Amino acid sequence: MTLPAWLTAVTFNTDGLIPAIAQDHKSGRILMMAWMNAEALQLTAQTKTAVYFSRSRNKLWHKGETSGHTQTIHEIRLDCDADVIVLSVTQAGGIACHTGRESCFYQRLDLSGQTPEWQTVDKVLKDPSDIYNTEVNATHLNNDASVSSIMTKDDTISSDSQPDNASILQQLDQVLVERKQADADSSYVASLYAKGLNKILEKVGEESTESIIAAKDFASCDAEADKAQYDDARHELIYEVADVWFHTLVGLAWFDIESDAVLNELGRRFGLSGIDEKASR
C-alpha cells in the first residue's frame, strides 16, 4: 500500500508504531497514551475519531468501542523528531481511563517526605463495572484492568444467580482452565498464558504494588473530613486487591492448582496461632 505524502513524514519505530498522546482540547490535560500504526493514524485523520493499535491483540481498536468513551479529534501534531503524535481531543463522558477516571495519569509522585511515594490524586468518576458491564476485553485497556474488566464475554462468570464466594472461585477456576487452551487474542487471560509465567508473575507484582499504594492512600483519608474522598479511596483499595487475587489465581492455574487448595490451607490454619503454625512448617 502506497502511503500518502503526509504519512511518509512520520517516523514509525521498528515495529511500525508511534506513541500517540491524547490531550484534552480545552484544559490541555494529558488523558492517555497508546500506540498507532500507519493505518490507525490514517483512520484517525479520516474519521476525526481516535483509532489506536493494540500490541497485545495485534489489531486496530477504536477508542470507546467498548466503553462508549470515544475521542473526537480537533488537531493532530507531530514532534520535531517526527516520532511522537499528540492528539487534541474531546473525550466523550469525560473519562479516558479504564479505572473510571478522567486521565490515565492519576498518580503523582510526592516528593515532600524523605522517601518519594506515589499518591493517587484523581477520584473515580464512574465505577468501571458500570462502564464495561463486566464483559470488556481488557486488551483494549492497555493491559491494566480490574477483575470485572479483564474478562471477555466468553470469560465472564454467569450472573444468572447469586452464587456464594466459593462458587464464584470454582467458576473462575473453570474459566481459567478453559482459557489455557484458547487462542491468545480471544481473551485477556488467554493472552497472559500465551506470554508465559514471567508475564503472569509480573502482573502479580504490579497489582500488588498498586494495592500497597491504594492502602496507603486510604490510610491517609479522614471519613469525617471528606466522606467522598474516603469512599473513593476505600473502593480503590478493594478494586486493586481484587486485581491481586485474580492474577494470583491465574498463576495458580498455570500450575493446574485450583483455588480450593488455597481455601483448604486457610481452613487448616483456622484456629491455630500464627506462632504455632509457623513453628509447624
PDB file of C-alpha atoms in Angstrom:
ATOM      1  CA  MET A   1       0.000   0.000   0.000  1.00  0.00           C
ATOM      2  CA  THR A   2       1.352   3.412  -1.011  1.00  0.00           C
ATOM      3  CA  LEU A   3       1.231   5.847   1.891  1.00  0.00           C
ATOM      4  CA  PRO A   4       0.028   9.411   1.349  1.00  0.00           C
ATOM      5  CA  ALA A   5       2.768  12.031   1.459  1.00  0.00           C
ATOM      6  CA  TRP A   6       1.853  13.296   4.930  1.00  0.00           C
ATOM      7  CA  LEU A   7       2.220   9.809   6.411  1.00  0.00           C
ATOM      8  CA  THR A   8       5.687   9.299   4.932  1.00  0.00           C
ATOM      9  CA  ALA A   9       6.868  12.209   7.072  1.00  0.00           C
ATOM     10  CA  VAL A  10       6.093  10.193  10.218  1.00  0.00           C
ATOM     11  CA  THR A  11       8.883   8.123  11.779  1.00  0.00           C
ATOM     12  CA  PHE A  12       7.468   4.815  12.993  1.00  0.00           C
ATOM     13  CA  ASN A  13       9.592   2.532  15.157  1.00  0.00           C
ATOM     14  CA  THR A  14      10.929  -0.861  14.078  1.00  0.00           C
ATOM     15  CA  ASP A  15       7.538  -2.411  14.889  1.00  0.00           C
ATOM     16  CA  GLY A  16       5.799   0.111  12.637  1.00  0.00           C
ATOM     17  CA  LEU A  17       4.326   2.002  15.585  1.00  0.00           C
ATOM     18  CA  ILE A  18       4.372   5.516  17.023  1.00  0.00           C
ATOM     19  CA  PRO A  19       3.290   6.641  20.525  1.00  0.00           C
ATOM     20  CA  ALA A  20       0.180   8.829  20.496  1.00  0.00           C
ATOM     21  CA  ILE A  21      -0.657  11.107  23.432  1.00  0.00           C
ATOM     22  CA  ALA A  22      -4.277  12.214  23.818  1.00  0.00           C
ATOM     23  CA  GLN A  23      -4.697  15.681  25.355  1.00  0.00           C
ATOM     24  CA  ASP A  24      -7.927  17.400  26.372  1.00  0.00           C
ATOM     25  CA  HIS A  25      -8.817  20.050  23.807  1.00  0.00           C
ATOM     26  CA  LYS A  26      -9.903  22.641  26.383  1.00  0.00           C
ATOM     27  CA  SER A  27      -7.889  22.019  29.538  1.00  0.00           C
ATOM     28  CA  GLY A  28      -4.733  20.693  27.899  1.00  0.00           C
ATOM     29  CA  ARG A  29      -4.559  17.816  30.381  1.00  0.00           C
ATOM     30  CA  ILE A  30      -2.889  14.630  29.175  1.00  0.00           C
ATOM     31  CA  LEU A  31      -5.522  11.900  29.185  1.00  0.00           C
ATOM     32  CA  MET A  32      -3.758   8.782  27.958  1.00  0.00           C
ATOM     33  CA  MET A  33      -1.043   7.314  25.776  1.00  0.00           C
ATOM     34  CA  ALA A  34      -1.462   4.483  23.279  1.00  0.00           C
ATOM     35  CA  TRP A  35       0.141   3.256  20.058  1.00  0.00           C
ATOM     36  CA  MET A  36      -0.731   3.829  16.422  1.00  0.00           C
ATOM     37  CA  ASN A  37       0.456   2.221  13.226  1.00  0.00           C
ATOM     38  CA  ALA A  38       0.139   3.929   9.838  1.00  0.00           C
ATOM     39  CA  GLU A  39      -3.381   2.571   9.286  1.00  0.00           C
ATOM     40  CA  ALA A  40      -4.580   3.719  12.712  1.00  0.00           C
ATOM     41  CA  LEU A  41      -3.174   7.191  12.181  1.00  0.00           C
ATOM     42  CA  GLN A  42      -4.714   7.412   8.713  1.00  0.00           C
ATOM     43  CA  LEU A  43      -8.119   6.292  10.015  1.00  0.00           C
ATOM     44  CA  THR A  44      -7.875   8.775  12.876  1.00  0.00           C
ATOM     45  CA  ALA A  45      -7.281  11.583  10.395  1.00  0.00           C
ATOM     46  CA  GLN A  46     -10.069  10.394   8.095  1.00  0.00           C
ATOM     47  CA  THR A  47     -12.743   9.770  10.733  1.00  0.00           C
ATOM     48  CA  LYS A  48     -11.666  12.514  13.165  1.00  0.00           C
ATOM     49  CA  THR A  49     -12.045   9.983  15.979  1.00  0.00           C
ATOM     50  CA  ALA A  50      -9.169   8.236  17.756  1.00  0.00           C
ATOM     51  CA  VAL A  51      -8.158   4.824  16.435  1.00  0.00           C
ATOM     52  CA  TYR A  52      -5.235   3.040  18.077  1.00  0.00           C
ATOM     53  CA  PHE A  53      -3.277  -0.181  17.584  1.00  0.00           C
ATOM     54  CA  SER A  54      -3.333  -2.926  20.228  1.00  0.00           C
ATOM     55  CA  ARG A  55       0.063  -4.579  20.504  1.00  0.00           C
ATOM     56  CA  SER A  56      -1.284  -7.474  22.587  1.00  0.00           C
ATOM     57  CA  ARG A  57      -4.044  -8.318  20.078  1.00  0.00           C
ATOM     58  CA  ASN A  58      -2.105  -7.146  17.029  1.00  0.00           C
ATOM     59  CA  LYS A  59      -5.087  -5.263  15.627  1.00  0.00           C
ATOM     60  CA  LEU A  60      -6.713  -1.833  15.459  1.00  0.00           C
ATOM     61  CA  TRP A  61      -9.094  -0.656  18.171  1.00  0.00           C
ATOM     62  CA  HIS A  62     -11.378   2.332  18.178  1.00  0.00           C
ATOM     63  CA  LYS A  63     -11.179   4.257  21.441  1.00  0.00           C
ATOM     64  CA  GLY A  64     -14.505   3.853  23.240  1.00  0.00           C
ATOM     65  CA  GLU A  65     -15.657   0.846  21.218  1.00  0.00           C
ATOM     66  CA  THR A  66     -16.477  -0.933  24.475  1.00  0.00           C
ATOM     67  CA  SER A  67     -16.968   1.886  26.968  1.00  0.00           C
ATOM     68  CA  GLY A  68     -18.588   4.411  24.640  1.00  0.00           C
ATOM     69  CA  HIS A  69     -15.949   6.949  25.699  1.00  0.00           C
ATOM     70  CA  THR A  70     -14.834   7.907  22.207  1.00  0.00           C
ATOM     71  CA  GLN A  71     -12.387  10.700  21.400  1.00  0.00           C
ATOM     72  CA  THR A  72     -13.235  13.359  18.821  1.00  0.00           C
ATOM     73  CA  ILE A  73     -10.133  14.779  17.145  1.00  0.00           C
ATOM     74  CA  HIS A  74      -9.592  18.542  16.911  1.00  0.00           C
ATOM     75  CA  GLU A  75      -5.927  18.572  15.974  1.00  0.00           C
ATOM     76  CA  ILE A  76      -3.057  16.158  15.304  1.00  0.00           C
ATOM     77  CA  ARG A  77       0.507  17.304  15.955  1.00  0.00           C
ATOM     78  CA  LEU A  78       3.879  15.708  15.229  1.00  0.00           C
ATOM     79  CA  ASP A  79       7.004  16.436  17.310  1.00  0.00           C
ATOM     80  CA  CYS A  80      10.360  17.701  15.991  1.00  0.00           C
ATOM     81  CA  ASP A  81      11.780  14.189  15.579  1.00  0.00           C
ATOM     82  CA  ALA A  82       8.564  13.058  13.886  1.00  0.00           C
ATOM     83  CA  ASP A  83       8.311  10.087  16.262  1.00  0.00           C
ATOM     84  CA  VAL A  84       5.568  11.175  18.705  1.00  0.00           C
ATOM     85  CA  ILE A  85       1.969  12.150  17.955  1.00  0.00           C
ATOM     86  CA  VAL A  86      -0.156  14.473  20.121  1.00  0.00           C
ATOM     87  CA  LEU A  87      -3.927  14.394  19.671  1.00  0.00           C
ATOM     88  CA  SER A  88      -6.103  17.282  20.812  1.00  0.00           C
ATOM     89  CA  VAL A  89      -9.407  15.605  21.664  1.00  0.00           C
ATOM     90  CA  THR A  90     -12.820  15.980  23.191  1.00  0.00           C
ATOM     91  CA  GLN A  91     -13.269  12.985  25.474  1.00  0.00           C
ATOM     92  CA  ALA A  92     -16.809  11.588  25.473  1.00  0.00           C
ATOM     93  CA  GLY A  93     -18.081  11.090  29.005  1.00  0.00           C
ATOM     94  CA  GLY A  94     -15.092  12.941  30.441  1.00  0.00           C
ATOM     95  CA  ILE A  95     -13.442   9.583  31.204  1.00  0.00           C
ATOM     96  CA  ALA A  96     -10.367   8.367  29.322  1.00  0.00           C
ATOM     97  CA  CYS A  97      -9.039   5.805  31.803  1.00  0.00           C
ATOM     98  CA  HIS A  98     -10.415   2.284  32.260  1.00  0.00           C
ATOM     99  CA  THR A  99     -10.331   2.885  36.039  1.00  0.00           C
ATOM    100  CA  GLY A 100     -13.201   5.357  35.616  1.00  0.00           C
ATOM    101  CA  ARG A 101     -11.002   8.441  35.949  1.00  0.00           C
ATOM    102  CA  GLU A 102     -10.605  11.446  33.690  1.00  0.00           C
ATOM    103  CA  SER A 103      -6.984  10.607  32.904  1.00  0.00           C
ATOM    104  CA  CYS A 104      -4.769   7.526  32.966  1.00  0.00           C
ATOM    105  CA  PHE A 105      -2.158   9.706  34.673  1.00  0.00           C
ATOM    106  CA  TYR A 106      -3.828   9.801  38.082  1.00  0.00           C
ATOM    107  CA  GLN A 107      -0.794   9.079  40.253  1.00  0.00           C
ATOM    108  CA  ARG A 108       1.566  11.837  41.382  1.00  0.00           C
ATOM    109  CA  LEU A 109       4.993  11.374  42.962  1.00  0.00           C
ATOM    110  CA  ASP A 110       5.019  13.030  46.384  1.00  0.00           C
ATOM    111  CA  LEU A 111       8.485  14.481  46.993  1.00  0.00           C
ATOM    112  CA  SER A 112       7.667  16.213  50.273  1.00  0.00           C
ATOM    113  CA  GLY A 113       8.954  13.406  52.520  1.00  0.00           C
ATOM    114  CA  GLN A 114      12.291  11.658  52.857  1.00  0.00           C
ATOM    115  CA  THR A 115      11.164   8.874  50.534  1.00  0.00           C
ATOM    116  CA  PRO A 116       9.250   9.672  47.321  1.00  0.00           C
ATOM    117  CA  GLU A 117       5.850   7.956  47.221  1.00  0.00           C
ATOM    118  CA  TRP A 118       3.219   7.604  44.517  1.00  0.00           C
ATOM    119  CA  GLN A 119      -0.149   9.008  45.539  1.00  0.00           C
ATOM    120  CA  THR A 120      -3.499   8.620  43.800  1.00  0.00           C
ATOM    121  CA  VAL A 121      -4.742  12.180  43.329  1.00  0.00           C
ATOM    122  CA  ASP A 122      -7.735  11.771  40.994  1.00  0.00           C
ATOM    123  CA  LYS A 123     -11.036  10.338  42.120  1.00  0.00           C
ATOM    124  CA  VAL A 124     -13.001   7.669  40.284  1.00  0.00           C
ATOM    125  CA  LEU A 125     -15.768   9.394  38.328  1.00  0.00           C
ATOM    126  CA  LYS A 126     -17.623   6.200  37.477  1.00  0.00           C
ATOM    127  CA  ASP A 127     -17.322   2.615  38.659  1.00  0.00           C
ATOM    128  CA  PRO A 128     -15.571   0.594  35.904  1.00  0.00           C
ATOM    129  CA  SER A 129     -18.097  -2.239  36.305  1.00  0.00           C
ATOM    130  CA  ASP A 130     -20.827   0.222  35.346  1.00  0.00           C
ATOM    131  CA  ILE A 131     -18.821   1.334  32.313  1.00  0.00           C
ATOM    132  CA  TYR A 132     -17.857  -2.059  30.950  1.00  0.00           C
ATOM    133  CA  ASN A 133     -20.702  -4.219  32.284  1.00  0.00           C
ATOM    134  CA  THR A 134     -18.108  -6.798  33.434  1.00  0.00           C
ATOM    135  CA  GLU A 135     -17.712  -8.066  29.852  1.00  0.00           C
ATOM    136  CA  VAL A 136     -14.928  -5.944  28.431  1.00  0.00           C
ATOM    137  CA  ASN A 137     -11.899  -7.300  26.636  1.00  0.00           C
ATOM    138  CA  ALA A 138      -9.040  -5.924  28.672  1.00  0.00           C
ATOM    139  CA  THR A 139      -6.619  -5.944  25.763  1.00  0.00           C
ATOM    140  CA  HIS A 140      -8.430  -2.750  24.737  1.00  0.00           C
ATOM    141  CA  LEU A 141      -7.341  -1.247  28.028  1.00  0.00           C
ATOM    142  CA  ASN A 142      -3.557  -1.107  27.827  1.00  0.00           C
ATOM    143  CA  ASN A 143      -3.302  -4.309  29.880  1.00  0.00           C
ATOM    144  CA  ASP A 144      -4.293  -2.646  33.134  1.00  0.00           C
ATOM    145  CA  ALA A 145      -7.700  -3.769  34.346  1.00  0.00           C
ATOM    146  CA  SER A 146      -9.794  -4.901  37.273  1.00  0.00           C
ATOM    147  CA  VAL A 147     -11.243  -8.367  37.724  1.00  0.00           C
ATOM    148  CA  SER A 148     -14.549  -7.155  36.361  1.00  0.00           C
ATOM    149  CA  SER A 149     -12.885  -5.770  33.250  1.00  0.00           C
ATOM    150  CA  ILE A 150     -10.208  -8.318  32.423  1.00  0.00           C
ATOM    151  CA  MET A 151     -12.615 -10.912  31.112  1.00  0.00           C
ATOM    152  CA  THR A 152     -14.066 -11.085  27.673  1.00  0.00           C
ATOM    153  CA  LYS A 153     -17.707 -12.060  27.195  1.00  0.00           C
ATOM    154  CA  ASP A 154     -16.549 -15.664  26.881  1.00  0.00           C
ATOM    155  CA  ASP A 155     -14.604 -15.374  30.154  1.00  0.00           C
ATOM    156  CA  THR A 156     -17.372 -13.787  32.185  1.00  0.00           C
ATOM    157  CA  ILE A 157     -18.793 -15.779  35.077  1.00  0.00           C
ATOM    158  CA  SER A 158     -22.534 -16.284  34.794  1.00  0.00           C
ATOM    159  CA  SER A 159     -24.597 -13.858  36.843  1.00  0.00           C
ATOM    160  CA  ASP A 160     -27.965 -15.576  36.335  1.00  0.00           C
ATOM    161  CA  SER A 161     -27.914 -16.495  40.012  1.00  0.00           C
ATOM    162  CA  GLN A 162     -26.204 -15.108  43.078  1.00  0.00           C
ATOM    163  CA  PRO A 163     -23.508 -17.704  43.857  1.00  0.00           C
ATOM    164  CA  ASP A 164     -21.649 -17.772  47.141  1.00  0.00           C
ATOM    165  CA  ASN A 165     -17.983 -16.838  47.214  1.00  0.00           C
ATOM    166  CA  ALA A 166     -16.778 -20.440  46.972  1.00  0.00           C
ATOM    167  CA  SER A 167     -18.960 -20.975  43.890  1.00  0.00           C
ATOM    168  CA  ILE A 168     -17.501 -17.840  42.280  1.00  0.00           C
ATOM    169  CA  LEU A 169     -13.994 -19.208  42.777  1.00  0.00           C
ATOM    170  CA  GLN A 170     -14.962 -22.598  41.343  1.00  0.00           C
ATOM    171  CA  GLN A 171     -16.489 -20.984  38.270  1.00  0.00           C
ATOM    172  CA  LEU A 172     -13.398 -18.837  37.883  1.00  0.00           C
ATOM    173  CA  ASP A 173     -11.190 -21.928  38.138  1.00  0.00           C
ATOM    174  CA  GLN A 174     -13.127 -23.438  35.237  1.00  0.00           C
ATOM    175  CA  VAL A 175     -12.772 -20.298  33.127  1.00  0.00           C
ATOM    176  CA  LEU A 176      -9.018 -20.144  33.752  1.00  0.00           C
ATOM    177  CA  VAL A 177      -8.558 -23.772  32.716  1.00  0.00           C
ATOM    178  CA  GLU A 178     -10.534 -23.191  29.509  1.00  0.00           C
ATOM    179  CA  ARG A 179      -8.538 -20.078  28.656  1.00  0.00           C
ATOM    180  CA  LYS A 180      -5.274 -22.064  28.788  1.00  0.00           C
ATOM    181  CA  GLN A 181      -6.358 -23.810  25.575  1.00  0.00           C
ATOM    182  CA  ALA A 182      -7.776 -20.709  23.856  1.00  0.00           C
ATOM    183  CA  ASP A 183      -6.218 -18.532  21.150  1.00  0.00           C
ATOM    184  CA  ALA A 184      -4.085 -15.731  22.555  1.00  0.00           C
ATOM    185  CA  ASP A 185      -6.232 -12.973  21.013  1.00  0.00           C
ATOM    186  CA  SER A 186      -9.530 -14.439  22.188  1.00  0.00           C
ATOM    187  CA  SER A 187      -9.315 -13.038  25.721  1.00  0.00           C
ATOM    188  CA  TYR A 188      -7.084 -11.229  28.195  1.00  0.00           C
ATOM    189  CA  VAL A 189      -6.488 -14.390  30.231  1.00  0.00           C
ATOM    190  CA  ALA A 190      -5.543 -16.368  27.137  1.00  0.00           C
ATOM    191  CA  SER A 191      -3.096 -13.627  26.140  1.00  0.00           C
ATOM    192  CA  LEU A 192      -1.446 -13.859  29.579  1.00  0.00           C
ATOM    193  CA  TYR A 193      -0.989 -17.609  29.241  1.00  0.00           C
ATOM    194  CA  ALA A 194       0.468 -17.135  25.766  1.00  0.00           C
ATOM    195  CA  LYS A 195       3.052 -14.690  27.148  1.00  0.00           C
ATOM    196  CA  GLY A 196       4.170 -17.185  29.760  1.00  0.00           C
ATOM    197  CA  LEU A 197       4.715 -17.461  33.500  1.00  0.00           C
ATOM    198  CA  ASN A 198       7.052 -14.487  33.777  1.00  0.00           C
ATOM    199  CA  LYS A 199       4.376 -12.161  32.413  1.00  0.00           C
ATOM    200  CA  ILE A 200       1.793 -13.556  34.844  1.00  0.00           C
ATOM    201  CA  LEU A 201       4.178 -13.080  37.783  1.00  0.00           C
ATOM    202  CA  GLU A 202       4.984  -9.578  36.558  1.00  0.00           C
ATOM    203  CA  LYS A 203       1.274  -8.741  36.699  1.00  0.00           C
ATOM    204  CA  VAL A 204       1.009 -10.157  40.240  1.00  0.00           C
ATOM    205  CA  GLY A 205       3.860  -7.899  41.334  1.00  0.00           C
ATOM    206  CA  GLU A 206       2.431  -4.896  39.504  1.00  0.00           C
ATOM    207  CA  GLU A 207      -1.019  -5.307  41.034  1.00  0.00           C
ATOM    208  CA  SER A 208       0.488  -5.881  44.487  1.00  0.00           C
ATOM    209  CA  THR A 209       2.341  -2.587  44.243  1.00  0.00           C
ATOM    210  CA  GLU A 210      -0.837  -0.802  43.204  1.00  0.00           C
ATOM    211  CA  SER A 211      -2.618  -2.333  46.197  1.00  0.00           C
ATOM    212  CA  ILE A 212       0.068  -1.018  48.527  1.00  0.00           C
ATOM    213  CA  ILE A 213      -0.319   2.462  47.065  1.00  0.00           C
ATOM    214  CA  ALA A 214      -4.107   2.256  47.391  1.00  0.00           C
ATOM    215  CA  ALA A 215      -3.818   1.096  51.010  1.00  0.00           C
ATOM    216  CA  LYS A 216      -1.534   3.972  51.938  1.00  0.00           C
ATOM    217  CA  ASP A 217      -3.853   6.434  50.219  1.00  0.00           C
ATOM    218  CA  PHE A 218      -6.829   5.006  52.109  1.00  0.00           C
ATOM    219  CA  ALA A 219      -4.936   5.178  55.403  1.00  0.00           C
ATOM    220  CA  SER A 220      -4.380   8.911  54.901  1.00  0.00           C
ATOM    221  CA  CYS A 221      -8.097   9.635  54.371  1.00  0.00           C
ATOM    222  CA  ASP A 222     -10.381  11.061  57.033  1.00  0.00           C
ATOM    223  CA  ALA A 223     -14.016   9.970  56.681  1.00  0.00           C
ATOM    224  CA  GLU A 224     -15.246  12.901  58.745  1.00  0.00           C
ATOM    225  CA  ALA A 225     -13.251  15.497  56.819  1.00  0.00           C
ATOM    226  CA  ASP A 226     -14.091  14.267  53.313  1.00  0.00           C
ATOM    227  CA  LYS A 227     -16.563  11.371  53.081  1.00  0.00           C
ATOM    228  CA  ALA A 228     -16.475  11.256  49.270  1.00  0.00           C
ATOM    229  CA  GLN A 229     -12.682  11.006  49.178  1.00  0.00           C
ATOM    230  CA  TYR A 230     -12.782   8.342  51.894  1.00  0.00           C
ATOM    231  CA  ASP A 231     -15.320   6.262  49.954  1.00  0.00           C
ATOM    232  CA  ASP A 232     -13.318   6.604  46.726  1.00  0.00           C
ATOM    233  CA  ALA A 233     -10.119   5.501  48.450  1.00  0.00           C
ATOM    234  CA  ARG A 234     -11.883   2.547  50.063  1.00  0.00           C
ATOM    235  CA  HIS A 235     -13.298   1.454  46.693  1.00  0.00           C
ATOM    236  CA  GLU A 236      -9.858   1.832  45.102  1.00  0.00           C
ATOM    237  CA  LEU A 237      -8.250  -0.447  47.698  1.00  0.00           C
ATOM    238  CA  ILE A 238     -10.904  -3.140  47.206  1.00  0.00           C
ATOM    239  CA  TYR A 239     -10.547  -2.766  43.427  1.00  0.00           C
ATOM    240  CA  GLU A 240      -6.760  -3.203  43.497  1.00  0.00           C
ATOM    241  CA  VAL A 241      -6.808  -6.149  45.924  1.00  0.00           C
ATOM    242  CA  ALA A 242      -9.311  -7.870  43.624  1.00  0.00           C
ATOM    243  CA  ASP A 243      -6.753  -7.481  40.841  1.00  0.00           C
ATOM    244  CA  VAL A 244      -4.077  -9.116  43.018  1.00  0.00           C
ATOM    245  CA  TRP A 245      -6.335 -12.027  43.913  1.00  0.00           C
ATOM    246  CA  PHE A 246      -7.335 -12.564  40.307  1.00  0.00           C
ATOM    247  CA  HIS A 247      -3.791 -12.595  38.932  1.00  0.00           C
ATOM    248  CA  THR A 248      -2.590 -14.957  41.670  1.00  0.00           C
ATOM    249  CA  LEU A 249      -5.398 -17.323  40.630  1.00  0.00           C
ATOM    250  CA  VAL A 250      -4.151 -17.088  37.043  1.00  0.00           C
ATOM    251  CA  GLY A 251      -0.707 -18.013  38.365  1.00  0.00           C
ATOM    252  CA  LEU A 252      -2.075 -20.992  40.296  1.00  0.00           C
ATOM    253  CA  ALA A 253      -3.981 -22.176  37.230  1.00  0.00           C
ATOM    254  CA  TRP A 254      -0.703 -22.106  35.282  1.00  0.00           C
ATOM    255  CA  PHE A 255       0.407 -24.939  37.610  1.00  0.00           C
ATOM    256  CA  ASP A 256      -3.034 -26.631  37.487  1.00  0.00           C
ATOM    257  CA  ILE A 257      -3.705 -25.703  41.124  1.00  0.00           C
ATOM    258  CA  GLU A 258      -7.329 -24.842  41.918  1.00  0.00           C
ATOM    259  CA  SER A 259      -8.470 -22.187  44.375  1.00  0.00           C
ATOM    260  CA  ASP A 260      -9.832 -24.904  46.689  1.00  0.00           C
ATOM    261  CA  ALA A 261      -6.247 -25.827  47.551  1.00  0.00           C
ATOM    262  CA  VAL A 262      -5.698 -22.356  48.999  1.00  0.00           C
ATOM    263  CA  LEU A 263      -9.067 -22.375  50.778  1.00  0.00           C
ATOM    264  CA  ASN A 264      -8.218 -25.756  52.311  1.00  0.00           C
ATOM    265  CA  GLU A 265      -4.875 -24.444  53.514  1.00  0.00           C
ATOM    266  CA  LEU A 266      -6.565 -21.437  55.099  1.00  0.00           C
ATOM    267  CA  GLY A 267      -9.062 -23.799  56.704  1.00  0.00           C
ATOM    268  CA  ARG A 268      -6.217 -25.892  58.120  1.00  0.00           C
ATOM    269  CA  ARG A 269      -4.731 -22.792  59.710  1.00  0.00           C
ATOM    270  CA  PHE A 270      -8.029 -21.628  61.184  1.00  0.00           C
ATOM    271  CA  GLY A 271      -7.878 -21.743  64.955  1.00  0.00           C
ATOM    272  CA  LEU A 272      -4.093 -22.111  65.039  1.00  0.00           C
ATOM    273  CA  SER A 273      -1.990 -19.351  66.463  1.00  0.00           C
ATOM    274  CA  GLY A 274       0.363 -17.758  63.980  1.00  0.00           C
ATOM    275  CA  ILE A 275       3.329 -18.726  66.121  1.00  0.00           C
ATOM    276  CA  ASP A 276       2.307 -22.399  66.292  1.00  0.00           C
ATOM    277  CA  GLU A 277       1.528 -22.503  62.566  1.00  0.00           C
ATOM    278  CA  LYS A 278       4.921 -21.130  61.594  1.00  0.00           C
ATOM    279  CA  ALA A 279       6.691 -23.485  64.018  1.00  0.00           C
ATOM    280  CA  SER A 280       4.951 -26.470  62.388  1.00  0.00           C
ATOM    281  CA  ARG A 281       6.318 -25.724  58.920  1.00  0.00           C
TER     282      ARG A 281
END
